[in-house]
XYZ file of C-alpha atoms in Angstrom:
261
model
C -16.021 -107.844 1.549
C -13.571 -108.101 -1.327
C -10.051 -109.208 -0.554
C -8.070 -106.409 -2.186
C -4.341 -106.951 -2.408
C -2.156 -104.120 -1.115
C 1.295 -104.272 -2.757
C 4.110 -104.649 -0.225
C 6.008 -101.608 -1.457
C 3.315 -99.184 -0.311
C 4.820 -97.414 2.660
C 2.895 -98.229 5.822
C 2.941 -95.835 8.781
C 3.322 -97.229 12.295
C 0.617 -96.571 14.825
C 1.745 -94.656 17.886
C 0.128 -95.076 21.270
C -0.740 -91.821 23.020
C -1.660 -91.824 26.680
C -4.336 -89.520 28.024
C -7.275 -87.748 26.478
C -5.181 -84.906 25.051
C -2.988 -87.340 23.123
C -6.014 -89.168 21.729
C -7.640 -85.913 20.647
C -4.459 -84.768 18.901
C -4.153 -88.090 17.109
C -7.721 -87.824 15.793
C -7.117 -84.307 14.518
C -3.857 -85.247 12.822
C -5.419 -88.334 11.247
C -8.319 -86.342 9.843
C -5.994 -83.709 8.456
C -3.599 -86.177 6.861
C -6.479 -88.227 5.461
C -8.040 -85.186 3.846
C -4.713 -84.084 2.392
C -4.039 -87.581 1.084
C -7.367 -87.694 -0.750
C -6.672 -84.258 -2.172
C -3.169 -84.977 -3.465
C -3.008 -88.763 -3.944
C -6.103 -90.283 -5.580
C -4.494 -93.752 -5.266
C -5.840 -93.921 -1.701
C -9.362 -93.830 -3.132
C -8.442 -96.802 -5.309
C -8.000 -99.059 -2.253
C -10.684 -97.548 0.000
C -13.097 -100.454 0.577
C -15.673 -98.050 2.020
C -16.226 -96.758 -1.497
C -18.338 -98.435 -4.173
C -16.761 -100.649 -6.818
C -17.397 -98.056 -9.533
C -15.891 -95.322 -7.377
C -12.730 -97.340 -6.765
C -12.453 -98.197 -10.455
C -12.738 -94.497 -11.255
C -10.012 -93.590 -8.750
C -7.699 -96.300 -10.117
C -8.276 -95.112 -13.685
C -7.600 -91.511 -12.645
C -4.221 -92.498 -11.220
C -3.319 -94.550 -14.295
C -4.277 -91.803 -16.763
C -2.779 -88.904 -14.780
C 0.579 -87.935 -16.285
C 1.757 -86.628 -12.902
C 1.207 -89.957 -11.097
C 4.349 -91.750 -9.989
C 5.303 -95.041 -11.635
C 4.755 -96.762 -8.291
C 1.215 -95.405 -7.940
C 0.400 -96.349 -11.539
C 1.620 -99.900 -10.991
C -0.287 -100.268 -7.732
C -3.415 -98.819 -9.342
C -3.183 -101.443 -12.097
C -2.834 -104.125 -9.406
C -5.938 -103.047 -7.583
C -8.001 -102.258 -10.658
C -7.170 -105.717 -11.956
C -8.453 -107.312 -8.770
C -11.588 -105.178 -8.727
C -12.307 -106.192 -12.328
C -11.625 -109.844 -11.545
C -13.989 -109.766 -8.565
C -16.590 -108.104 -10.809
C -16.269 -110.800 -13.485
C -14.371 -108.666 -16.010
C -11.634 -111.243 -16.565
C -10.322 -109.836 -19.860
C -9.990 -106.389 -18.295
C -8.228 -107.876 -15.280
C -5.735 -109.705 -17.515
C -4.893 -106.415 -19.243
C -4.219 -104.708 -15.911
C -2.045 -107.534 -14.596
C -0.183 -107.532 -17.928
C 0.540 -103.822 -17.458
C 1.928 -104.582 -14.004
C 4.299 -107.153 -15.525
C 5.284 -104.685 -18.240
C 6.001 -101.936 -15.702
C 7.868 -104.141 -13.227
C 8.657 -107.626 -14.614
C 11.005 -108.392 -11.730
C 8.227 -108.686 -9.164
C 6.303 -111.915 -8.760
C 2.859 -110.445 -8.068
C 1.867 -109.630 -11.642
C 2.664 -113.143 -12.830
C 0.991 -114.671 -9.757
C -2.301 -112.799 -10.104
C -2.475 -113.227 -13.861
C -1.633 -116.912 -13.493
C -4.426 -117.416 -10.966
C -6.821 -115.603 -13.282
C -5.818 -117.824 -16.203
C -6.493 -120.837 -13.991
C -10.028 -119.532 -13.365
C -10.647 -119.181 -17.095
C -9.099 -122.645 -17.665
C -6.293 -121.272 -19.827
C -4.115 -123.760 -18.024
C -0.904 -123.589 -20.040
C -0.838 -119.803 -19.756
C -1.510 -120.175 -16.031
C 1.356 -122.619 -15.632
C 3.743 -120.336 -17.551
C 2.911 -117.352 -15.335
C 3.150 -119.359 -12.123
C 6.465 -120.859 -13.263
C 7.798 -117.331 -13.642
C 6.378 -116.261 -10.278
C 8.140 -119.205 -8.604
C 11.390 -118.386 -10.400
C 11.219 -114.893 -8.928
C 9.944 -115.928 -5.469
C 10.734 -119.649 -4.924
C 9.918 -119.647 -1.208
C 6.321 -118.383 -1.516
C 3.906 -121.135 -0.417
C 0.812 -119.682 -2.076
C 2.433 -119.764 -5.528
C 3.336 -123.437 -5.077
C -0.250 -124.215 -4.106
C -1.651 -122.266 -7.067
C 0.621 -124.100 -9.505
C -0.210 -127.459 -7.907
C -3.916 -126.828 -8.580
C -3.187 -125.991 -12.223
C -1.064 -129.129 -12.577
C -3.942 -131.194 -11.169
C -6.224 -129.789 -13.870
C -3.536 -130.671 -16.427
C -3.406 -134.188 -14.906
C 0.308 -133.767 -14.197
C -0.034 -135.420 -10.812
C 3.634 -136.188 -10.095
C 4.604 -132.546 -10.650
C 1.635 -131.386 -8.593
C 2.728 -133.650 -5.734
C 6.175 -132.036 -5.717
C 4.632 -128.570 -5.336
C 2.277 -129.720 -2.570
C 5.113 -131.475 -0.730
C 7.217 -128.317 -0.985
C 4.403 -126.075 0.278
C 3.763 -128.353 3.259
C 7.489 -128.455 4.091
C 7.470 -124.655 3.979
C 4.774 -124.673 6.648
C 1.452 -124.743 4.804
C -0.742 -126.872 7.076
C -4.096 -125.788 5.692
C -6.811 -128.430 5.490
C -7.390 -127.808 1.778
C -3.707 -128.481 1.065
C -3.934 -131.925 2.669
C -7.145 -132.582 0.732
C -5.449 -131.663 -2.544
C -2.485 -133.897 -1.777
C -4.813 -136.752 -0.773
C -6.469 -136.464 -4.194
C -3.107 -136.437 -5.990
C -1.798 -139.410 -4.000
C -4.990 -141.303 -4.846
C -4.457 -140.610 -8.544
C -0.893 -141.915 -8.211
C -2.088 -145.122 -6.548
C -0.587 -144.284 -3.143
C -3.701 -145.155 -1.187
C -2.284 -145.444 2.354
C -0.561 -142.068 2.042
C -3.758 -140.653 0.549
C -5.780 -141.926 3.513
C -3.319 -140.343 5.946
C -3.655 -136.949 4.260
C -7.434 -136.994 3.979
C -7.674 -137.892 7.663
C -5.512 -134.823 8.375
C -8.016 -132.826 6.330
C -10.936 -134.067 8.428
C -9.048 -133.466 11.687
C -8.262 -129.831 10.787
C -11.389 -128.807 8.847
C -14.872 -128.022 10.109
C -16.349 -127.888 6.617
C -18.839 -130.507 5.459
C -17.337 -131.313 2.068
C -19.241 -134.174 0.469
C -16.515 -134.629 -2.151
C -13.994 -135.316 0.597
C -16.210 -138.105 1.926
C -16.562 -139.560 -1.574
C -12.784 -139.446 -1.992
C -12.187 -141.201 1.322
C -14.853 -143.761 0.433
C -12.971 -144.468 -2.804
C -9.697 -144.750 -0.883
C -11.233 -147.247 1.547
C -12.490 -149.309 -1.384
C -8.998 -149.511 -2.841
C -7.772 -150.599 0.598
C -10.500 -153.301 0.731
C -12.261 -151.635 3.679
C -15.837 -151.788 2.414
C -17.435 -151.050 5.792
C -15.761 -147.652 6.159
C -16.264 -146.983 2.448
C -20.023 -147.376 2.882
C -20.047 -145.143 5.972
C -18.369 -142.316 4.057
C -20.639 -142.762 1.047
C -23.690 -142.422 3.310
C -22.163 -139.332 4.920
C -21.655 -137.753 1.494
C -25.318 -138.379 0.654
C -26.408 -136.847 3.972
C -24.608 -133.656 2.990
C -25.705 -133.343 -0.643
C -28.565 -135.879 -1.106
C -27.886 -135.587 -4.860
C -27.094 -139.141 -5.918
C -26.221 -138.061 -9.454
C -23.475 -135.744 -8.217
C -22.097 -138.415 -5.901
C -22.186 -141.018 -8.675
C -20.485 -138.620 -11.093
C -17.640 -137.896 -8.668
C -17.115 -141.595 -8.005
C -16.846 -141.910 -11.783
C -14.205 -139.172 -11.932
C -12.226 -141.150 -9.361
C -12.494 -144.286 -11.470
C -14.956 -145.936 -9.110
C -18.426 -147.279 -9.844
C -20.974 -146.022 -7.317
C -22.637 -149.108 -5.800
């Protein structure tokens, strides 16, 4: 199922607990009535209804955007969601246009810059991605996910010292995800900090259940730099058990500056 972003400024109603069968029945009736009225008078709800088809949601979003009576808030949120639907459907140029409209309508919010920056990173327009993520961080400096997104772009730009700062900041903020430790292990390796890199990649393995052959290749390369050939060979064999594609393993060793034995 697609992960559709719901902007934080959409008013959310609180659920109320009703005891007894009469209360439950009344709640169902009210919900059905309100839902029907909402679909009748606010097409934006159809824009975020995941039960509908992609084309149906795109149509609802476009209706809201083109309707002169739609509120500015609904138009902005419709652009948000239409942009994500287009991105998930592979229409990257269309998604960029929608996220650009969001920025135009409300430049003071970070979300437009964040989503467009992530999209630019997917299309490898890295300098545009960095510019958008810089702006998103300026607006929302304490948001971990923006730091992580910019760190990934900086890795692609081979700006490893700057990437390390973002990863360090995200981890201090509380991001303890396995993939964050893996990214920092890679960056530390590139900076020649092999003991610190080994510590982080071991944290990755202790917190992740995924069988990532690249992680084993990376740790094998780290062990080699630390003159631990026995463990390096163990991890290389583990990588080959997972992928069995020697060319891919050899190529990744090459990217890490290591010759595959």
